[in-house]
Short mmCIF file of C-alpha atoms in Angstrom, two decimals:
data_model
loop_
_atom_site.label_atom_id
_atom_site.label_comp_id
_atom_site.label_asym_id
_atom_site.label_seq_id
_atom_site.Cartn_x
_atom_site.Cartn_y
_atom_site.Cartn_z
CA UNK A 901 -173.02 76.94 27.66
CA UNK A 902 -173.97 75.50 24.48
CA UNK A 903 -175.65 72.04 24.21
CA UNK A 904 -175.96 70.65 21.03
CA UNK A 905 -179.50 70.06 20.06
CA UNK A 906 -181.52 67.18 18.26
CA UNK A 907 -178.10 65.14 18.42
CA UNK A 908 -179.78 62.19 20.85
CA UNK A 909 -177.46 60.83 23.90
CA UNK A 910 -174.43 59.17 23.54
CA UNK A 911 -173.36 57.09 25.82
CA UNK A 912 -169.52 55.17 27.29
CA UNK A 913 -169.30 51.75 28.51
CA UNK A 914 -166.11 50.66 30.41
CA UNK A 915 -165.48 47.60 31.93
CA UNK A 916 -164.39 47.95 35.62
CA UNK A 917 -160.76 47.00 36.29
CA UNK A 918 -160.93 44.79 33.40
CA UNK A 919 -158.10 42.43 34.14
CA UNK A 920 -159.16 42.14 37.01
CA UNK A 921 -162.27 41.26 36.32
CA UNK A 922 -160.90 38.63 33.98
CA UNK A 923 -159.02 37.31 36.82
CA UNK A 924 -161.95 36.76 38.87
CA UNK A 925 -163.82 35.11 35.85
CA UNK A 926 -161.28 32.42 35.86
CA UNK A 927 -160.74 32.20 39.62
CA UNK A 928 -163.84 33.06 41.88
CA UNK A 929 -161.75 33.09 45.05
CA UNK A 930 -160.46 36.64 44.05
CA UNK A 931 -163.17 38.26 44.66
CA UNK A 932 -163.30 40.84 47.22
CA UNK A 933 -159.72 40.66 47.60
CA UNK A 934 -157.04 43.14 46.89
CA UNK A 935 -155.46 41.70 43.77
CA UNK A 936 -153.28 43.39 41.15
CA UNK A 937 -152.18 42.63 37.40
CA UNK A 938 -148.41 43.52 37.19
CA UNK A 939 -146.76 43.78 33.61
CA UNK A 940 -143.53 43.95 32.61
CA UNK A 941 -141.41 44.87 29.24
CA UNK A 942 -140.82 41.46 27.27
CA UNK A 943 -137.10 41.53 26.94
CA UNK A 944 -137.33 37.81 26.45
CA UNK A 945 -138.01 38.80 22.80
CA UNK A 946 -134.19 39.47 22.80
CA UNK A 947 -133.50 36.11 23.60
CA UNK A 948 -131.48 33.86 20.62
CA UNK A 949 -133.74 31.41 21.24
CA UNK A 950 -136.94 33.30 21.92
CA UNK A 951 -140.48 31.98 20.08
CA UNK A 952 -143.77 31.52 20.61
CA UNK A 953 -144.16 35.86 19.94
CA UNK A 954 -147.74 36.80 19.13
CA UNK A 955 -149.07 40.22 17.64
CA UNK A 956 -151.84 41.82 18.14
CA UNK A 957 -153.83 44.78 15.99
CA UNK A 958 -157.22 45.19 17.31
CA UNK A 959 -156.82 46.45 20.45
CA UNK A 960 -153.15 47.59 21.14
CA UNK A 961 -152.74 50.59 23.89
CA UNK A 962 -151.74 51.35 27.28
CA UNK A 963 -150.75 47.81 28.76
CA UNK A 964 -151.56 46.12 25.61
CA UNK A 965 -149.13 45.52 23.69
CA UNK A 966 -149.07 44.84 20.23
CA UNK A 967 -146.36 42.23 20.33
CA UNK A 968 -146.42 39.89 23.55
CA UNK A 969 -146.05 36.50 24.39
CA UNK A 970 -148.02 35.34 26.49
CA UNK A 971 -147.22 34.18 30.39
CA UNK A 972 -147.54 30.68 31.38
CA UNK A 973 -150.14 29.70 33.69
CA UNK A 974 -148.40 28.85 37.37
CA UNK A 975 -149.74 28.24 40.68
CA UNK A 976 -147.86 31.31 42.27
CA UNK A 977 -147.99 34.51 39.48
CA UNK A 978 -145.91 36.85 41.48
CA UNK A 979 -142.72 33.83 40.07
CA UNK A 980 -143.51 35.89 36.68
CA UNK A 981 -142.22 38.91 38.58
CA UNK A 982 -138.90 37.41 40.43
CA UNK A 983 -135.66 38.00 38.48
CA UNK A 984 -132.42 37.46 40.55
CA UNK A 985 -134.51 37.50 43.99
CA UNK A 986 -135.93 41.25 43.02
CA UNK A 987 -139.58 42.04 42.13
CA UNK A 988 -139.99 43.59 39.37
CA UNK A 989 -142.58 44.95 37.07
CA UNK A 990 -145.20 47.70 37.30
CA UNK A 991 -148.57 47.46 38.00
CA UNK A 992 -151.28 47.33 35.37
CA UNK A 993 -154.93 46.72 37.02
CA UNK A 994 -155.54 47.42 40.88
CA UNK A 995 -158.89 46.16 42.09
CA UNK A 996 -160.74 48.35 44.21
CA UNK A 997 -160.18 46.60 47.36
CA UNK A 998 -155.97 47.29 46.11
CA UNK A 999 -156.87 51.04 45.94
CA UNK A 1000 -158.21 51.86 48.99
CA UNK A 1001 -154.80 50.70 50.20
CA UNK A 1002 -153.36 53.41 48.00
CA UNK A 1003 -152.34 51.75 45.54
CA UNK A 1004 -152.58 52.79 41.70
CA UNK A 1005 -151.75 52.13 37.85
CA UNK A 1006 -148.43 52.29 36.97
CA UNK A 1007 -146.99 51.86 40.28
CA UNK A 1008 -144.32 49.23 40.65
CA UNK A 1009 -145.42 45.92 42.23
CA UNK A 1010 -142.73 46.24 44.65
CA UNK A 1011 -144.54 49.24 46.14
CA UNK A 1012 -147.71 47.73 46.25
CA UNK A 1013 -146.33 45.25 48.02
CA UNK A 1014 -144.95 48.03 50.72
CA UNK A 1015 -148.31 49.36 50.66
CA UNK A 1016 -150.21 45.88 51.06
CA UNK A 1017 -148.45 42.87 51.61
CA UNK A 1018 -151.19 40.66 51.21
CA UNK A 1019 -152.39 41.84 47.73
CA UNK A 1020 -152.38 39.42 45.14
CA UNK A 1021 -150.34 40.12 42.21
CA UNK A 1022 -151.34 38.06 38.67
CA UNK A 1023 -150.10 37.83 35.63
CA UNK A 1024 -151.63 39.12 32.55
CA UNK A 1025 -153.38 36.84 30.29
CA UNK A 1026 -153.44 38.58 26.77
CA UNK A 1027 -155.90 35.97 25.11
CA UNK A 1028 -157.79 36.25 27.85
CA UNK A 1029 -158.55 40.08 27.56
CA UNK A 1030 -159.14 39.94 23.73
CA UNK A 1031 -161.83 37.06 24.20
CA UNK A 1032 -163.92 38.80 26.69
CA UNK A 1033 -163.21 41.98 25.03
CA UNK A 1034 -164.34 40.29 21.87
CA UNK A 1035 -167.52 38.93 23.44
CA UNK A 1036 -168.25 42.23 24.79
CA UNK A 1037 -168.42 43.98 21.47
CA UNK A 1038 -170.39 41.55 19.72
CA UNK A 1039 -173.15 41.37 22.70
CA UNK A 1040 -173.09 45.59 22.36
CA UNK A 1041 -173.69 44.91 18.66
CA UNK A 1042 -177.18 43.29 19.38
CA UNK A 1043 -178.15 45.85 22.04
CA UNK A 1044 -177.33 49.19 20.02
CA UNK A 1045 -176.99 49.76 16.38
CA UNK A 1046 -173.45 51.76 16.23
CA UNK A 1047 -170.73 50.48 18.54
CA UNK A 1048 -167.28 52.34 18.49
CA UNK A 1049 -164.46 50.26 20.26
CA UNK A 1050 -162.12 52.82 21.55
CA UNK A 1051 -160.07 50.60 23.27
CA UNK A 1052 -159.74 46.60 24.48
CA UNK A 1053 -162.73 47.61 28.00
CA UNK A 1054 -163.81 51.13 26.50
CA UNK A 1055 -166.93 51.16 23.98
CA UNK A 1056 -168.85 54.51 22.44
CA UNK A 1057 -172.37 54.27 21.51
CA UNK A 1058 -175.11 55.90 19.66
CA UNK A 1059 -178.76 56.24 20.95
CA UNK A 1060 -180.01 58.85 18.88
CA UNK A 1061 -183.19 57.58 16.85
CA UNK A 1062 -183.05 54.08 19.01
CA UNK A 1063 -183.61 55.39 22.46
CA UNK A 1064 -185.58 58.10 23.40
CA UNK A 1065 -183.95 60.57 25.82
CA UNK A 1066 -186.29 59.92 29.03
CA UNK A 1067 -185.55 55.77 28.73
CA UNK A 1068 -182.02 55.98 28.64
CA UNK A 1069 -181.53 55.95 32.39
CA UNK A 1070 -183.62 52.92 32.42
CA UNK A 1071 -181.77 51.45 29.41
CA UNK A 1072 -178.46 51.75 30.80
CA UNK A 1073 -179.16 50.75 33.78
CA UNK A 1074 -180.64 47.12 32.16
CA UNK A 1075 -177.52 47.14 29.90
CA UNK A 1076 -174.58 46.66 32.51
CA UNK A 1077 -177.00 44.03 34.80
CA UNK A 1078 -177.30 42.04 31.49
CA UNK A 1079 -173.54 42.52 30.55
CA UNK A 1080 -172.95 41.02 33.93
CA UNK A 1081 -175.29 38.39 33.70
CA UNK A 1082 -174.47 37.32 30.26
CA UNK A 1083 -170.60 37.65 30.56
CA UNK A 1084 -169.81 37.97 33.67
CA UNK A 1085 -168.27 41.57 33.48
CA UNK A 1086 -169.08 44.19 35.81
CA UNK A 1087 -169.13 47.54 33.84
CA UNK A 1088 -169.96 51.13 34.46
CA UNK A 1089 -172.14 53.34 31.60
CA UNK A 1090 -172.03 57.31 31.35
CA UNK A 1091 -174.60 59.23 28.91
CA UNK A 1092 -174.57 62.56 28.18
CA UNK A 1093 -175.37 64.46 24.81
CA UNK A 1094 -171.73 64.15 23.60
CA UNK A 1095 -169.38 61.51 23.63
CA UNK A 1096 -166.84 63.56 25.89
CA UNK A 1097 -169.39 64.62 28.37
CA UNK A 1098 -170.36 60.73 28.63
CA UNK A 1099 -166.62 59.32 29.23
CA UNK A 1100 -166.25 61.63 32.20
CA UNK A 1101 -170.13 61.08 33.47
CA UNK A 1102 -168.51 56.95 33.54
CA UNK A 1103 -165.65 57.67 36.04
CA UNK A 1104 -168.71 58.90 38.42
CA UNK A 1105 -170.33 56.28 37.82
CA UNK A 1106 -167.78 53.65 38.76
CA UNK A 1107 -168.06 51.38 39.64
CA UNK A 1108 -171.11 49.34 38.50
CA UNK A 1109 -173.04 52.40 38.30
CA UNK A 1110 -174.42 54.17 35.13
CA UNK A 1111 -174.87 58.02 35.30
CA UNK A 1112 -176.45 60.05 32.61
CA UNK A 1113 -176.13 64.35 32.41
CA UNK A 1114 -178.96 66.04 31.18
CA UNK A 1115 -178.67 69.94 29.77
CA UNK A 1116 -180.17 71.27 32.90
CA UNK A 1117 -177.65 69.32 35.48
CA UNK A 1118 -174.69 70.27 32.93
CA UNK A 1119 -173.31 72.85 35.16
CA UNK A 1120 -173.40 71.78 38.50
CA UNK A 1121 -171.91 68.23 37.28
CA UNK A 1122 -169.00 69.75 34.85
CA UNK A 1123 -167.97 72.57 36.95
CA UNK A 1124 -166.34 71.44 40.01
CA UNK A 1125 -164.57 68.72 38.29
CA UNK A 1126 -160.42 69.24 38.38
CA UNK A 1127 -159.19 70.05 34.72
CA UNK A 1128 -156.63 66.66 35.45
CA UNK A 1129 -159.81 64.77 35.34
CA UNK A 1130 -160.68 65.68 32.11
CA UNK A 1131 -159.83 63.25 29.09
CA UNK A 1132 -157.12 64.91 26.93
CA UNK A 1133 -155.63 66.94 29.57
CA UNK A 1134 -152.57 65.34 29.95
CA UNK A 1135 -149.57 66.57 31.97
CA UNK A 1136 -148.35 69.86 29.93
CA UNK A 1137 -151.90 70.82 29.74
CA UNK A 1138 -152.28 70.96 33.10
CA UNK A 1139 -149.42 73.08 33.68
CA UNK A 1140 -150.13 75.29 31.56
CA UNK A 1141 -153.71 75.46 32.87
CA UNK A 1142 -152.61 75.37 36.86
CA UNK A 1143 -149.97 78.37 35.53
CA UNK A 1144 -153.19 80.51 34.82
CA UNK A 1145 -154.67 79.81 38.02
CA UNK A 1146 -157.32 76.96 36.28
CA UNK A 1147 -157.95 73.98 38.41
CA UNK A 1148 -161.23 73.20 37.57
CA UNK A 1149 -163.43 73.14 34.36
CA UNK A 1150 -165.63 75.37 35.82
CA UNK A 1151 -162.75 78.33 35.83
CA UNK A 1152 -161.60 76.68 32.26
CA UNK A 1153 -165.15 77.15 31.07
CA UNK A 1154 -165.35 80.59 32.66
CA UNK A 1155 -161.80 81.87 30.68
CA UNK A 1156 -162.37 80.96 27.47
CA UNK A 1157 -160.70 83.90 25.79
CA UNK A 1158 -157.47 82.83 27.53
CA UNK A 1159 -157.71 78.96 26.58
CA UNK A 1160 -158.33 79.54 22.89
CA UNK A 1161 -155.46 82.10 23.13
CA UNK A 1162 -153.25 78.76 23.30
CA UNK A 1163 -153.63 77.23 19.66
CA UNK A 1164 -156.24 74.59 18.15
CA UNK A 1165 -155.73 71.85 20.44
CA UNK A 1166 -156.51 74.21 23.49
CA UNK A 1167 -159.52 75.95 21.37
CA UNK A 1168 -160.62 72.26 20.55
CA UNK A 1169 -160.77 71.22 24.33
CA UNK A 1170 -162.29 74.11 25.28
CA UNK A 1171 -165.40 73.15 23.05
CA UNK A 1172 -165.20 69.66 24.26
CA UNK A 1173 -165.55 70.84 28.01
CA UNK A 1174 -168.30 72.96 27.22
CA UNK A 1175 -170.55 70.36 25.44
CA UNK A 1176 -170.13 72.35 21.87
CA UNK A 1177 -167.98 69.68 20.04
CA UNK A 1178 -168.47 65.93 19.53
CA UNK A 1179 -167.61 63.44 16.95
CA UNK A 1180 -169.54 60.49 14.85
CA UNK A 1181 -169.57 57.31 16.29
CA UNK A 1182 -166.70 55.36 14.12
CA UNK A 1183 -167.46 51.17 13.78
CA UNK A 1184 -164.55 51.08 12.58
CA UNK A 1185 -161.03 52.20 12.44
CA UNK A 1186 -158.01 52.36 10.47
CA UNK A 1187 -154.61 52.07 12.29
CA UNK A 1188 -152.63 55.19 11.29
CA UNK A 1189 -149.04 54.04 12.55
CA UNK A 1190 -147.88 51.00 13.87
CA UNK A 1191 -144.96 50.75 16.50
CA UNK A 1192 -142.53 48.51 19.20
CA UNK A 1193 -140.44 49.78 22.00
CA UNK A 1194 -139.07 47.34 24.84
CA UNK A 1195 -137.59 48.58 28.28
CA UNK A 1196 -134.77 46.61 30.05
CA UNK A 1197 -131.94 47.01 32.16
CA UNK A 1198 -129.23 49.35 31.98
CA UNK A 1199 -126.88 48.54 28.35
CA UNK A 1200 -123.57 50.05 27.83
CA UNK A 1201 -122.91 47.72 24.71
CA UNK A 1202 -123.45 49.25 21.68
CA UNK A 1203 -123.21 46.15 19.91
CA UNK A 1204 -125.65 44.44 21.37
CA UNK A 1205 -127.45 47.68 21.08
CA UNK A 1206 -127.82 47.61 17.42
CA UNK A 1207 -128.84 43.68 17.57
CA UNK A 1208 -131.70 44.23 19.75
CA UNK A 1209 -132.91 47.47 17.16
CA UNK A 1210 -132.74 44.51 14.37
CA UNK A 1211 -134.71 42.20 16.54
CA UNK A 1212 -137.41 45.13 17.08
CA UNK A 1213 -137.22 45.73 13.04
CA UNK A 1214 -138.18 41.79 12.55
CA UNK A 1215 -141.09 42.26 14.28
CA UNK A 1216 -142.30 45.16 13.36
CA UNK A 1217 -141.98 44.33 9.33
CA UNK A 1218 -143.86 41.39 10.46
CA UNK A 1219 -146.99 43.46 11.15
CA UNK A 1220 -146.32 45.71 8.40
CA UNK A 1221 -146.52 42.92 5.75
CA UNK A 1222 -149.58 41.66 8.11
CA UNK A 1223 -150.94 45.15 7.82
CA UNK A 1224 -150.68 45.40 3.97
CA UNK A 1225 -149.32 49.21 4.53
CA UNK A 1226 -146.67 51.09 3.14
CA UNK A 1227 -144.86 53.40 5.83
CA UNK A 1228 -143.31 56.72 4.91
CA UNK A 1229 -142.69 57.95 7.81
CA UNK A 1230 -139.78 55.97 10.37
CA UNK A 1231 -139.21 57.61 13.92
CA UNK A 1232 -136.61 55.72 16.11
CA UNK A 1233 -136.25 56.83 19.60
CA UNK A 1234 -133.79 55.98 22.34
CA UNK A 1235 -134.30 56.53 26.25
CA UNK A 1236 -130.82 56.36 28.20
CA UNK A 1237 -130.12 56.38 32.04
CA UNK A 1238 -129.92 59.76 33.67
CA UNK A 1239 -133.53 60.66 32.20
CA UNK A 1240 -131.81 61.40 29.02
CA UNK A 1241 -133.48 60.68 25.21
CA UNK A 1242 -132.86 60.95 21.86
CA UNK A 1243 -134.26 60.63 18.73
CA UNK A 1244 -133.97 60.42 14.69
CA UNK A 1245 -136.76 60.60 12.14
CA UNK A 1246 -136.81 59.63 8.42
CA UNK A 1247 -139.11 60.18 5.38
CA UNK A 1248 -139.20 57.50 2.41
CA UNK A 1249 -141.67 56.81 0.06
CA UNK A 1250 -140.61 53.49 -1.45
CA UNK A 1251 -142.07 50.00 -1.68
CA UNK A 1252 -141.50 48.24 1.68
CA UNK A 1253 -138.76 45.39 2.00
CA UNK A 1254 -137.57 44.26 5.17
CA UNK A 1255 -133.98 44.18 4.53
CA UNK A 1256 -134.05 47.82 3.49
CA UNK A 1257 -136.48 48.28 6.73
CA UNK A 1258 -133.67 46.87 8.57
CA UNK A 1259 -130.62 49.14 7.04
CA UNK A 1260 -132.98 52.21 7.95
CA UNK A 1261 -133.39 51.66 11.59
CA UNK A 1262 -129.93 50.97 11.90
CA UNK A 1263 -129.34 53.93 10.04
CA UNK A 1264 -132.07 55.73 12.59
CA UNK A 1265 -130.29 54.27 15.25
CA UNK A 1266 -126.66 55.38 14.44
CA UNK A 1267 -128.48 59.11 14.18
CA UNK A 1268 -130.12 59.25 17.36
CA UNK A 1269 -127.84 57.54 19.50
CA UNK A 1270 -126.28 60.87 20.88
CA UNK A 1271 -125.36 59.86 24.43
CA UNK A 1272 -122.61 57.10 23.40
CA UNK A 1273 -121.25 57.55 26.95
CA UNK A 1274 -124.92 56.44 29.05
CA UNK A 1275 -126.60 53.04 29.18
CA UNK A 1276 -129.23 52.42 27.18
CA UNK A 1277 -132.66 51.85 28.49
CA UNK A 1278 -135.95 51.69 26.09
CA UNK A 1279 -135.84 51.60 22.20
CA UNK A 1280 -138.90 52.59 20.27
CA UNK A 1281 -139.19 52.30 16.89
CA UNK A 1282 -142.22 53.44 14.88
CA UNK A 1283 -143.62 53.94 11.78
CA UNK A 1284 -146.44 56.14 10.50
CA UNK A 1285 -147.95 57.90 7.40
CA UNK A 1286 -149.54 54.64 5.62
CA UNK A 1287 -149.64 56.09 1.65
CA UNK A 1288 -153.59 55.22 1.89
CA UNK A 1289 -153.51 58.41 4.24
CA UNK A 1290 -151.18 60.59 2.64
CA UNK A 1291 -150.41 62.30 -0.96
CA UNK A 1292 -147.06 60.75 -1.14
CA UNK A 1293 -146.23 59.11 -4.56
CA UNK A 1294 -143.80 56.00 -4.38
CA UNK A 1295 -140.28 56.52 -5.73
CA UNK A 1296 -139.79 54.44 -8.95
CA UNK A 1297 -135.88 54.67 -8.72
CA UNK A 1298 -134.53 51.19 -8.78
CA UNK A 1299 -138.33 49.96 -8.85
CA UNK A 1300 -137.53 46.80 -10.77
CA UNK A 1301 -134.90 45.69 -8.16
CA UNK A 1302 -137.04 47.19 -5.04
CA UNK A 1303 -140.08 44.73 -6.87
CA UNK A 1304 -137.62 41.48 -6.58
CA UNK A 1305 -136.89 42.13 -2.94
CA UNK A 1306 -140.49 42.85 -2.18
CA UNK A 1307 -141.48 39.38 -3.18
CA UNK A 1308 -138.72 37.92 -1.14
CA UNK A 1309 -139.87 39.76 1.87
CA UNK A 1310 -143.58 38.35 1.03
CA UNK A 1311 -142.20 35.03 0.88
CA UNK A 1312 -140.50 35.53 4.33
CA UNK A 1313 -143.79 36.69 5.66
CA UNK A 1314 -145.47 33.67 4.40
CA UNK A 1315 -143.13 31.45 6.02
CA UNK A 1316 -143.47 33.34 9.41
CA UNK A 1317 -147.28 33.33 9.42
CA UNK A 1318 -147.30 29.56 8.98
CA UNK A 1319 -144.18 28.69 11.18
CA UNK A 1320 -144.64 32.08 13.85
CA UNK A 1321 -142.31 35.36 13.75
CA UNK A 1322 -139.12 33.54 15.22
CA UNK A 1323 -139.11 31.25 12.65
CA UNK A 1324 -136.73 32.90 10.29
CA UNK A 1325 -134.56 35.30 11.66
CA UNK A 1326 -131.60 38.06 10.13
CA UNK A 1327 -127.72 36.61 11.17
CA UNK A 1328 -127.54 39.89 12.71
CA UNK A 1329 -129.73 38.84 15.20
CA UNK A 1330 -127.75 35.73 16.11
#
């Protein structure tokens, strides 16, 4: 085992079932109880007469979108969930109360309900999250000089040259009382001499706990720990490691010869479990690709099909323009019934207009959409490969022309920034 030296502690803050926690912020009554945040796809942004849509950069991920509109407040949440007498929607945030009922992310709400029928299901409250989340960051700021925000309830720090090594226990420990007592958020702290070590030192040390691994507990804490467990061993990972008889990252640690034998990714995690690789603390980062998908009920019509992709390419040219970013790369994928999916993928380097956006994901669409006999399920739609972070060079064929329509896109954008993104829409839309 390697441990790298002189590097200081790092340490992981994440906020403990963070919509829940909201919840409970806004409605003391919930605590204690088994409540649940359910979320489901916006197809209302289909809707002819849809508004109101919001976007969101800063902290866009798993159940964050960036596009949403936010729910109205009602006295009964689970209404959000009712369409035609069915519940439907999947389940977000489970308090811990929820889980020892068995019930987990990403489970449909209509199963937690088999599983508990007296949990509480609430609806999501975007502006909520980004406020708190917000709040959070800027309180971190004062306590430690370099935040990362990895995500909307997941923070990095660096203590090295601010904290010596033998206070840390007793500074993390301070940190999440004050976070509670100043916000109101119960969160749970991991340190460890890299970042990677710390995240998974956090999930043993939730929840409202801190935890901290030093070199000479390395071993006994890392080793038993199931590979699954691991950040960045996601499902083909652990396949492939279950298919050499590796279950924990003990035995991963132990085989090194035949992990690395796997490529750069597997060499890569193999450093990460054993404490040899870490990365900077980032303040700051750049969005490298930017991206909408929706999920909704089984469609057969193709032309409807094709109106919904030009609804998707509204929005996302909205946050393009918002973005300032040229895209070069377009990817345009299409998830049918029957577990079937498709795809098409384009490369242009030319200055950004939305009506040329649109013509391109129609033309991605007509390309990918293999399975003409099978419903329709999910489109996706993304775009990466910003120029700023590539060597691509802008075409200047028809530059003149592409210039004129670039200016009426801007003047588009202005109108939807002032008025919101429904405000003007394509007539292919209507």
């Amino acid at each position: 085992m390697i441990i790298l030296k002189g590097a200081g502690l790092k340490i992981h803050i994440d906020i403990d079932c963070f919509f829940v926690s909201a919840a409970r912020l806004q409605d003391p009554t919930l605590e204690h109880k088994a409540v649940v945040i359910g979320g489901r796809s916006d197809t209302k942004i289909f809707s002819r007469d849809a508004k109101n849509q919001t976007v969101n950069f800063e902290n866009s991920g798993s159940f964050v979108p960036t596009f949403y509109k936010a729910y109205e407040t009602k006295d009964d949440d689970i209404e959000a969930f009712m369409e035609n007498g069915r519940l439907r929607g999947i389940l977000t945030t489970a308090s811990y109360e929820a889980r020892a009922y068995g019930i987990k992310t990403a489970m449909t709400l209509r199963e937690a309900k088999e599983l508990c029928p007296e949990v509480i299901i609430k609806a999501p409250n975007m502006s909520l999250y980004q406020e708190l989340s917000h709040r959070l960051h800027d309180f971190l700021s004062l306590k430690i000089p370099l935040i990362e925000q990895a995500s909307i309830d997941e923070f990095y720090g660096d203590l090295n040259g601010w904290i010596e090594d033998e206070d840390v226990p007793h500074f993390i420990d301070n940190l999440r009382h004050e976070i509670k007592k100043e916000i109101g958020l119960p969160v749970s702290i991991g340190a460890a001499s890299t970042r990677y070590i710390a995240k998974l030192a956090t999930s043993y040390a939730k929840p409202f706990g801190s935890k901290i691994i030093h070199p000479w507990e390395f071993d006994n804490f890392v080793n038993p720990i199931k590979v699954e467990d691991f950040a960045g061993v996601g499902k083909s990972m652990r396949q492939k490691l279950h298919s050499a008889k590796i279950y924990t990252l003990g035995e991963l640690r132990a085989r090194r010869g035949t992990v690395e034998s796997w490529g750069p990714y597997a060499k890569e995690l193999y450093r990460r479990v054993n404490g040899e690789s870490d990365a900077e603390i980032e303040t700051k980062h750049r969005r490298k690709s930017i991206g909408i998908s929706r999920t909704f009920d089984p469609l057969f019509d193709r032309v409807e099909a094709r109106r919904r992709v030009f609804v998707l390419a509204r929005h996302l040219s909205f946050a393009i323009l918002k973005l300032d970013v040229i895209p070069t790369v377009f990817h345009l994928s299409i998830a049918y019934e029957m577990n079937q999916k498709s795809h098409a993928t384009i490369s242009l380097a030319e200055i950004f207009t939305e009506q040329k956006f649109n013509a391109l994901c129609l033309k991605l669409f007509e390309e990918a959409d293999k399975q003409r006999r099978l419903r329709l399920i999910r489109l996706s739609i993304t775009c990466s490969s910003f120029t700023r972070d590539s060597k691509k060079e802008l075409s200047l064929i028809g530059f003149e022309e592409e210039q004129k329509m670039h200016r009426l896109t801007k003047s588009t954008q202005n109108l939807r920034e002032k008025y919101g993104i429904d405000a003007l829409k394509w007539g292919s839309e209507i």
